[in-house]
PDB file of C-alpha atoms in Angstrom:
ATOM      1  CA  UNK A 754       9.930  50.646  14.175  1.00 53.00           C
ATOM      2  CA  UNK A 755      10.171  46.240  13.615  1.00 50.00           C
ATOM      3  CA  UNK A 756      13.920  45.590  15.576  1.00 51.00           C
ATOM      4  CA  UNK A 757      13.266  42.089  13.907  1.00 50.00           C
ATOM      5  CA  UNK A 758      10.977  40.450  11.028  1.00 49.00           C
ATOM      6  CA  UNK A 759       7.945  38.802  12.353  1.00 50.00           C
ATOM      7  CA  UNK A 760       7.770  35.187  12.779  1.00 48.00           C
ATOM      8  CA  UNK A 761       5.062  33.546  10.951  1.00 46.00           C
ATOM      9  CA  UNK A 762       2.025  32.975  13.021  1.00 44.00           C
ATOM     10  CA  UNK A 763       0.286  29.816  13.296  1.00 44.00           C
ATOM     11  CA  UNK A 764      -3.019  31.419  11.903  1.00 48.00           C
ATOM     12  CA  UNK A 765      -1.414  31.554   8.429  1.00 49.00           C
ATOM     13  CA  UNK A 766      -0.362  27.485   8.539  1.00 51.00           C
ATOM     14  CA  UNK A 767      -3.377  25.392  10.684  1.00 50.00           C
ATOM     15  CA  UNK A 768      -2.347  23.495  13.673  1.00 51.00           C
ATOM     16  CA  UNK A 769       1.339  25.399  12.919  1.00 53.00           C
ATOM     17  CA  UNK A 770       2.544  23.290  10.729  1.00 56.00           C
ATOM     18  CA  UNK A 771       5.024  24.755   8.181  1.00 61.00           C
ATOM     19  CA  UNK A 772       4.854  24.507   4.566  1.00 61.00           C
ATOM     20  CA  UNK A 773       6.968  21.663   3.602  1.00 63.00           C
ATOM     21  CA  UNK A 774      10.270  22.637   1.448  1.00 69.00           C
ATOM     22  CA  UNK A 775      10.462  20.999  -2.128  1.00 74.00           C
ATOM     23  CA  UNK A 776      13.670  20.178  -1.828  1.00 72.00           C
ATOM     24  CA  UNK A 777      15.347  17.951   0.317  1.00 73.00           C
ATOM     25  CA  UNK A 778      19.385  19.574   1.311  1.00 67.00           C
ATOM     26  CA  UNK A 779      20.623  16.656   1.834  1.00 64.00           C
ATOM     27  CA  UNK A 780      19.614  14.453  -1.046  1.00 64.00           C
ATOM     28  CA  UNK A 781      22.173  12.509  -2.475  1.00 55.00           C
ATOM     29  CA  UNK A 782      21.713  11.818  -7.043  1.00 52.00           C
ATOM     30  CA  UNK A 783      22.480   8.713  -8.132  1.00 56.00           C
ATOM     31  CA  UNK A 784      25.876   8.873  -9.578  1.00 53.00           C
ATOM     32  CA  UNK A 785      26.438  10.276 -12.959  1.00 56.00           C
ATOM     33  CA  UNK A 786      28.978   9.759 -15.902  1.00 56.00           C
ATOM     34  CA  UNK A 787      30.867  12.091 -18.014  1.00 56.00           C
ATOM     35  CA  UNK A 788      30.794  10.142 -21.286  1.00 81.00           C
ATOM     36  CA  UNK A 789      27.576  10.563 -23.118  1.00 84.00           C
ATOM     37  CA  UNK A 790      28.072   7.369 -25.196  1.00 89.00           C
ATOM     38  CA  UNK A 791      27.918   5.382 -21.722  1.00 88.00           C
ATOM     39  CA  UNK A 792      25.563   7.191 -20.071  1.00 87.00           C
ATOM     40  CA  UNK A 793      23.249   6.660 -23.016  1.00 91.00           C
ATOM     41  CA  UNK A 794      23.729   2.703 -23.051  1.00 91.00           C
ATOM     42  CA  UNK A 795      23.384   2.250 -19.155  1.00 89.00           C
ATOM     43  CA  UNK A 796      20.056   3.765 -19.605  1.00 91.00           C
ATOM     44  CA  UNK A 797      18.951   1.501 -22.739  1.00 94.00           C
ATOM     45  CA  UNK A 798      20.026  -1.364 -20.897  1.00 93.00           C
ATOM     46  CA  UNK A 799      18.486  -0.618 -17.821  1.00 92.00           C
ATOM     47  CA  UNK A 800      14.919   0.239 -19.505  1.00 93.00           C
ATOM     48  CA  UNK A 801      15.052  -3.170 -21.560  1.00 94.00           C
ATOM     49  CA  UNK A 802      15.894  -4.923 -18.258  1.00 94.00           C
ATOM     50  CA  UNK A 803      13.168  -3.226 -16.456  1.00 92.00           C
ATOM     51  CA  UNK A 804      11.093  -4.723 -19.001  1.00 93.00           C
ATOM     52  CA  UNK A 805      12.589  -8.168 -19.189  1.00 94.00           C
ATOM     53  CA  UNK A 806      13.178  -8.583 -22.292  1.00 94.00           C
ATOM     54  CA  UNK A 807      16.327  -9.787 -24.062  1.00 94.00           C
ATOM     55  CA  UNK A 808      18.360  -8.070 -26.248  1.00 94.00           C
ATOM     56  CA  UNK A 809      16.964 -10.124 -29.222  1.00 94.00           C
ATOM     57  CA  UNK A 810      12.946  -8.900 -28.093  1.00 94.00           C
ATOM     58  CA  UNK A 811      14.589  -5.272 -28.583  1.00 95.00           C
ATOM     59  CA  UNK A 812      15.721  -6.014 -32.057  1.00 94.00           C
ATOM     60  CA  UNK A 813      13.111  -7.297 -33.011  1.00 94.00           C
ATOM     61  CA  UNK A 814      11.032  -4.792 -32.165  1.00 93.00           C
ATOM     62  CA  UNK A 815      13.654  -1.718 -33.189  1.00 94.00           C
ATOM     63  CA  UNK A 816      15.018  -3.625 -36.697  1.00 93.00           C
ATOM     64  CA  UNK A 817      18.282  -3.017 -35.209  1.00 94.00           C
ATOM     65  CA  UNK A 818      20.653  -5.089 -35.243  1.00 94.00           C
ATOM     66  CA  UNK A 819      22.108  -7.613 -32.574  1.00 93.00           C
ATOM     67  CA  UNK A 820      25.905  -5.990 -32.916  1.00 94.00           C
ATOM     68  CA  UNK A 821      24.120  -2.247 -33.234  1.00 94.00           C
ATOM     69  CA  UNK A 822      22.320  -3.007 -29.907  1.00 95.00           C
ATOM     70  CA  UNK A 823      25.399  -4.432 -28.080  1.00 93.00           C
ATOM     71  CA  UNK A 824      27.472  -1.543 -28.977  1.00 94.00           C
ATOM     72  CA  UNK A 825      24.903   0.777 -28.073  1.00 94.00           C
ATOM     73  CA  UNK A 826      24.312  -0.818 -24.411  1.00 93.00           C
ATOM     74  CA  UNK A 827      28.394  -0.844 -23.833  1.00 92.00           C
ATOM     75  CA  UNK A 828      28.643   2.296 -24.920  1.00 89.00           C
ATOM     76  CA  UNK A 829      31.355   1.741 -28.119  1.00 91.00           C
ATOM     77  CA  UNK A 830      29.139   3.480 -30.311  1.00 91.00           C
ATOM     78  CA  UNK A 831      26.813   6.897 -30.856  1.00 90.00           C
ATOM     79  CA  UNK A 832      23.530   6.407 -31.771  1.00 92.00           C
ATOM     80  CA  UNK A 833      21.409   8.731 -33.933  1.00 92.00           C
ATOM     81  CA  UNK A 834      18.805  10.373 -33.026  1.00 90.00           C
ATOM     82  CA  UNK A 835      16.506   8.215 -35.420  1.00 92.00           C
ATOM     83  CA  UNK A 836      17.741   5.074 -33.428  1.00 94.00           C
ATOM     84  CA  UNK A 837      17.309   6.382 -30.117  1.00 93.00           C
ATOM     85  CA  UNK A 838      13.812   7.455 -31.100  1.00 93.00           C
ATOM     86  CA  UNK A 839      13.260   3.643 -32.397  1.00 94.00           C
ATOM     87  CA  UNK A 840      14.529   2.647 -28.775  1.00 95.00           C
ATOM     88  CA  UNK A 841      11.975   5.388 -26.999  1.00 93.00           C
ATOM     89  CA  UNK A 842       9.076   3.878 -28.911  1.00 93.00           C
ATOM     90  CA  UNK A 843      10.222   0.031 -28.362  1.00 94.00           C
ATOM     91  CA  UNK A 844      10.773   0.661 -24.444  1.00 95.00           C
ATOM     92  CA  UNK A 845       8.076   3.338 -23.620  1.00 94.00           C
ATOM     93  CA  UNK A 846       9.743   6.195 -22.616  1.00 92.00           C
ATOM     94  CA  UNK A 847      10.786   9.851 -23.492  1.00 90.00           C
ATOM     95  CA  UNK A 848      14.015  10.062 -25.844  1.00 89.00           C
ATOM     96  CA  UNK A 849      15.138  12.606 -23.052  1.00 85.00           C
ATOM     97  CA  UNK A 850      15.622   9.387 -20.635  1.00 87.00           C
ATOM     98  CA  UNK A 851      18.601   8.392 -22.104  1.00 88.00           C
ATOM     99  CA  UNK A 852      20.534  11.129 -21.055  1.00 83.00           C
ATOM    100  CA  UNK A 853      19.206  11.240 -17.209  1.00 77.00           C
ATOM    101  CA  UNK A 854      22.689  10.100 -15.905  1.00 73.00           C
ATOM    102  CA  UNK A 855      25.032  11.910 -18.289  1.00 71.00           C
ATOM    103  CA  UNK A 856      26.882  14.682 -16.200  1.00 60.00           C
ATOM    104  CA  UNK A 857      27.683  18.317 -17.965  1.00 60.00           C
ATOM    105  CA  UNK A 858      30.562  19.856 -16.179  1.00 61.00           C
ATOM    106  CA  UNK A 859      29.592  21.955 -13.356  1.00 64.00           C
ATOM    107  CA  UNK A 860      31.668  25.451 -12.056  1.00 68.00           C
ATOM    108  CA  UNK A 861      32.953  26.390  -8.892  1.00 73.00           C
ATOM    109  CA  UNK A 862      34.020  29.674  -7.677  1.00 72.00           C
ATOM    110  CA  UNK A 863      36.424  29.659  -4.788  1.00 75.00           C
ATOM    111  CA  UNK A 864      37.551  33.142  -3.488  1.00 76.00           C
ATOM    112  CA  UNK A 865      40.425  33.715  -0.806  1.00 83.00           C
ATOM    113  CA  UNK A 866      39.959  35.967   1.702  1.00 81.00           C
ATOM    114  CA  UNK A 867      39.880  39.922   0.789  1.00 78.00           C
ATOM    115  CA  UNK A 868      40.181  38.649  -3.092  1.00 77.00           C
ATOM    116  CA  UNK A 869      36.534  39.486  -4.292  1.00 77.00           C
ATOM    117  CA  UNK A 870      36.177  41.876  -7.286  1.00 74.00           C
ATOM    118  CA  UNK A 871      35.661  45.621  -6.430  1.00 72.00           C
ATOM    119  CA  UNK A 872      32.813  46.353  -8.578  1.00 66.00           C
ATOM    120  CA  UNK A 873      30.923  49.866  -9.262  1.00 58.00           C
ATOM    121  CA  UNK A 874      27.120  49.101  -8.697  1.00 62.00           C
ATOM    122  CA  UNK A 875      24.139  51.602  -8.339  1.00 60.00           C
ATOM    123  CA  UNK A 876      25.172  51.664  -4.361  1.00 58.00           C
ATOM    124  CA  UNK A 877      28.966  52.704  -5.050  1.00 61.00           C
ATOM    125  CA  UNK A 878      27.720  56.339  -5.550  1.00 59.00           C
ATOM    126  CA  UNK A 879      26.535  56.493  -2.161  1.00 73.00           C
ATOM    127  CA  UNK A 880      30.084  54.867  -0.690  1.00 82.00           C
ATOM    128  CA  UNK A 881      28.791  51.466   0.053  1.00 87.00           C
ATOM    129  CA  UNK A 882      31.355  48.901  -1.005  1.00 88.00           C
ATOM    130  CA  UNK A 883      30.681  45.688  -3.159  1.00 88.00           C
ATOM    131  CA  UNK A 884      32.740  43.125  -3.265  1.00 90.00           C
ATOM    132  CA  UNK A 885      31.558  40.155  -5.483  1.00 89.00           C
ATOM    133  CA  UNK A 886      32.649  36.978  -4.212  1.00 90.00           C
ATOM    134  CA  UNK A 887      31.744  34.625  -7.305  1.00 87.00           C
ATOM    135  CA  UNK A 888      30.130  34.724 -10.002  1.00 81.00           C
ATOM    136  CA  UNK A 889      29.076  31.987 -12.798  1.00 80.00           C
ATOM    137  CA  UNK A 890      27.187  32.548 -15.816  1.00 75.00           C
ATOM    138  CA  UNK A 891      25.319  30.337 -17.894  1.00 70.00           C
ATOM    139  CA  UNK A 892      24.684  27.797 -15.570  1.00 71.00           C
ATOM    140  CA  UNK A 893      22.063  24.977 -15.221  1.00 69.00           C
ATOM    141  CA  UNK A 894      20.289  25.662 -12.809  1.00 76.00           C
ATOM    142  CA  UNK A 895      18.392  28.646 -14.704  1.00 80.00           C
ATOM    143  CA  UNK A 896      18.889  31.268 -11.852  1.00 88.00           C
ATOM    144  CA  UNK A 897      21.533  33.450 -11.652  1.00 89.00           C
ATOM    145  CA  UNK A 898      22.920  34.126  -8.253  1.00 92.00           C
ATOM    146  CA  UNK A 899      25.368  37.370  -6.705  1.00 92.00           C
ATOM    147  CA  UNK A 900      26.859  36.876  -3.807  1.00 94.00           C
ATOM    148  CA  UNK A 901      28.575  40.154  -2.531  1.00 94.00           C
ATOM    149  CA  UNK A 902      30.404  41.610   0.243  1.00 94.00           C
ATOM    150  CA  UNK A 903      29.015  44.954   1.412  1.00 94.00           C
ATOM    151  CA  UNK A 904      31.019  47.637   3.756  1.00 94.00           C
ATOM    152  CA  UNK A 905      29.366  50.487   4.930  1.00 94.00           C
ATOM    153  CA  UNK A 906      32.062  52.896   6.725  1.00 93.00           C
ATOM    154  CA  UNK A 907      31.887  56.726   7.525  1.00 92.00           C
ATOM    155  CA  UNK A 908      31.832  58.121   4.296  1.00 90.00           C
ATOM    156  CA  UNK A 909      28.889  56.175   3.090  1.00 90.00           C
ATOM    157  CA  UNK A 910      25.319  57.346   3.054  1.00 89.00           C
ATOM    158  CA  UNK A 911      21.757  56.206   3.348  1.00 88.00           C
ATOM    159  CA  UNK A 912      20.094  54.581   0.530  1.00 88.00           C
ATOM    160  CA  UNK A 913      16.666  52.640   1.173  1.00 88.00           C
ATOM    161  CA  UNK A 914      15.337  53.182  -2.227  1.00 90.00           C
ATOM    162  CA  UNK A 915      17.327  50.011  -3.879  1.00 91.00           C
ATOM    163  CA  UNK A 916      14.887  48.177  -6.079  1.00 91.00           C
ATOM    164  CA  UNK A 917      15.927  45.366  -8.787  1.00 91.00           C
ATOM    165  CA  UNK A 918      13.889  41.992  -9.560  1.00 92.00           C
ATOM    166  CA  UNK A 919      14.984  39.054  -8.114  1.00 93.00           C
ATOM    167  CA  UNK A 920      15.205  37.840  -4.551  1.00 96.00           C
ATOM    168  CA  UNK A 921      18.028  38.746  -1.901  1.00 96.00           C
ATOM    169  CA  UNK A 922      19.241  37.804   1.613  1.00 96.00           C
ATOM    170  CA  UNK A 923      21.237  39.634   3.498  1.00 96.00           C
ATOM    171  CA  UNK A 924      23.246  38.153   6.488  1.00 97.00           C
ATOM    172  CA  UNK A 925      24.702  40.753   8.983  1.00 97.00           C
ATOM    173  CA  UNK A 926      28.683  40.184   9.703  1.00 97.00           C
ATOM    174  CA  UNK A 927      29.755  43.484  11.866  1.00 97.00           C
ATOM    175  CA  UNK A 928      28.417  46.931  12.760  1.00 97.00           C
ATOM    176  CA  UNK A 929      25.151  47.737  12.956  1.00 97.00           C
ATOM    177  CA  UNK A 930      22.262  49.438  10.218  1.00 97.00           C
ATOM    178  CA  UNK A 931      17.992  49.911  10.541  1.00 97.00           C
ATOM    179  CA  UNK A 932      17.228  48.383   6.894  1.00 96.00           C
ATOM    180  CA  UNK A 933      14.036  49.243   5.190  1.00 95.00           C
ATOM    181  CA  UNK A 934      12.041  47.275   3.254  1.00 95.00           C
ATOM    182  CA  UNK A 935       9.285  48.517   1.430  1.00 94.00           C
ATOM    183  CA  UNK A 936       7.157  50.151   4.659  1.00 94.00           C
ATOM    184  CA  UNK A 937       9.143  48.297   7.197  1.00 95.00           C
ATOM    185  CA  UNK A 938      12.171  49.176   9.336  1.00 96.00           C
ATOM    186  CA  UNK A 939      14.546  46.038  10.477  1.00 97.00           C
ATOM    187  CA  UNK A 940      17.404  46.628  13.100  1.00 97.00           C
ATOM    188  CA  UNK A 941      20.466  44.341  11.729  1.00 96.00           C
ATOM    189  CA  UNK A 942      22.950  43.351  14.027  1.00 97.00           C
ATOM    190  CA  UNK A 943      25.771  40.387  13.524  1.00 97.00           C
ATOM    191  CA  UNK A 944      23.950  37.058  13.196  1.00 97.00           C
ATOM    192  CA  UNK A 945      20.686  38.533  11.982  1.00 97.00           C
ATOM    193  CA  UNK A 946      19.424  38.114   8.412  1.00 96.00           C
ATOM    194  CA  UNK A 947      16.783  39.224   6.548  1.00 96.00           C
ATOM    195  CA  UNK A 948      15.458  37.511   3.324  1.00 96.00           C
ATOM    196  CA  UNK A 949      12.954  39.583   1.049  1.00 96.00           C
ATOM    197  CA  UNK A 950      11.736  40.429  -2.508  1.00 95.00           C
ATOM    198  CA  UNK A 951      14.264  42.523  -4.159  1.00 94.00           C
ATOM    199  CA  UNK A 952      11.442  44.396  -6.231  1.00 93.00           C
ATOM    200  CA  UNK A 953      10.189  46.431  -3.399  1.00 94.00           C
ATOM    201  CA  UNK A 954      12.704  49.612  -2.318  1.00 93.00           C
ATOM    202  CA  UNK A 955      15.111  48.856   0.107  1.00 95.00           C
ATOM    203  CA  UNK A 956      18.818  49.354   1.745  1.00 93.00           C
ATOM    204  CA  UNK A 957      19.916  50.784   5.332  1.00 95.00           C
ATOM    205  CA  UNK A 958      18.432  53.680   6.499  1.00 94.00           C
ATOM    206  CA  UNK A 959      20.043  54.355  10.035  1.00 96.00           C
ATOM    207  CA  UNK A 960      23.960  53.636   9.898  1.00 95.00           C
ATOM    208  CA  UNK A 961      23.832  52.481  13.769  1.00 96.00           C
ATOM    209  CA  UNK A 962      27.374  51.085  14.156  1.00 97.00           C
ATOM    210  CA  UNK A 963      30.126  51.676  11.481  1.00 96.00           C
ATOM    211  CA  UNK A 964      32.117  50.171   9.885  1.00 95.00           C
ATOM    212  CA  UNK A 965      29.408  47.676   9.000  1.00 96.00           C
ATOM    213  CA  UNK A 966      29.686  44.801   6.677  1.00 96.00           C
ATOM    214  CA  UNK A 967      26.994  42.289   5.781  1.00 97.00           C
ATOM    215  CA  UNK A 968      26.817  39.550   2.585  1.00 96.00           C
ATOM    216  CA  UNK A 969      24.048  40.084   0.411  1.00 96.00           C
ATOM    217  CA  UNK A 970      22.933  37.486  -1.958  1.00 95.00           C
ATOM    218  CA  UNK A 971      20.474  38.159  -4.738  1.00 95.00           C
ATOM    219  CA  UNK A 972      19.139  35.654  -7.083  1.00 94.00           C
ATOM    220  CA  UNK A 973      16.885  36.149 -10.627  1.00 92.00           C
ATOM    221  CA  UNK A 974      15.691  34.134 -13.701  1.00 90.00           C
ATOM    222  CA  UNK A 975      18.617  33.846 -16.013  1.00 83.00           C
ATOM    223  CA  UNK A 976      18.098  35.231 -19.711  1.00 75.00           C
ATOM    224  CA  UNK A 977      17.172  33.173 -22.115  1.00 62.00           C
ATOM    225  CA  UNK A 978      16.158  29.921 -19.772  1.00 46.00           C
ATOM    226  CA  UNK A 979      12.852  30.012 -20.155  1.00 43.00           C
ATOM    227  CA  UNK A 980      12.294  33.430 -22.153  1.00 44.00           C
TER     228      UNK A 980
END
């Protein structure tokens, strides 16, 4: 029996270097806008500046006109799509750059403590208890995310047989469980977590110390993103 996952040895990275994460935590975006119309023009001008040409080059080059191109750049006016393609061709880039710095609204779930939704999932039949602590659908991101609250208490029974797609990490809050995964056994105790593909069976095995609890968060593609 594991009592924790295996570190990852510095045979599998040379000289043990870690793979470097794609994404950087603490990144800060340059700021976006809410109105479309603006964010549009602040591009347009930007491009043509980047450029250096005048106002009057971009005319030229577009057939729009001097007063069409103003309004545009101040954002006092929505352009079609035929004149933003005009203004893609005249400045050399993709008609999706004009809306780089327009910001959609973006959702937030806050839940007080011992407010999460009491759901019935596949693991209620064996008494484990799943609170869902947010929830938001339809996002942009293209991943859909469940972040859930699981007690295990006396009347609940072993189930290591869980399988779904996705990803999921589990953090351990109280108590204590042996969790399987796939052919391995991991002993869980508060502060340990364990982060694994959802698609091979898994769940706690040995209740150790009840009550437990422990977040679980699983993750998978979101329907119709890229389907």
């Amino acid at each position: 029996m594991k009592t924790k996952p295996e570190k990852t040895s510095t045979d599998e990275h040379p000289h043990g270097a870690r793979p470097a994460l794609l994404q950087d935590p603490h990144a800060v975006r340059e700021p976006k806008v809410n109105n479309l119309e603006m964010a549009i023009g602040h591009e347009v001008r930007a491009y043509r500046k980047k450029l250096g040409i005048t106002v009057t080059d971009l005319a030229a080059s577009t057939g729009i006109s001097l007063g069409m191109l103003s309004k545009i750049e101040n954002g006092n006016i929505s352009p079609s799509l035929t004149t933003l393609q005009s203004l893609s061709r005249a400045l050399g880039v993709p008609l999706t750059a004009f809306f780089r710095r327009y910001e959609e609204p973006r959702n937030a779930v806050f839940v007080k403590a011992g407010e999460g939704i009491e759901l019935e999932r596949r693991g209620t039949r064996a008494g484990h208890q799943y609170n869902l602590l947010g929830h938001i659908d339809n996002n942009s991101s293209g991943v859909i995310v469940e972040p859930y609250l699981i007690t295990l208490t006396t009347n609940s029974d072993v189930f290591p047989t869980f399988q779904h797609e996705g990803m999921e990490f589990l953090y351990m809050l109280e108590g204590e469980v042996v969790y399987r995964h796939g052919d391995q056994l991991f002993q869980m105790q508060p502060g340990d977590s364990l982060f694994f593909d959802a698609d091979a069976p898994h769940g706690p095995e040995v209740l150790v110390k009840l009550p437990s609890r422990y977040l679980s968060i699983i993750s998978y593609p979101q329907r119709g993103k890229s389907d």
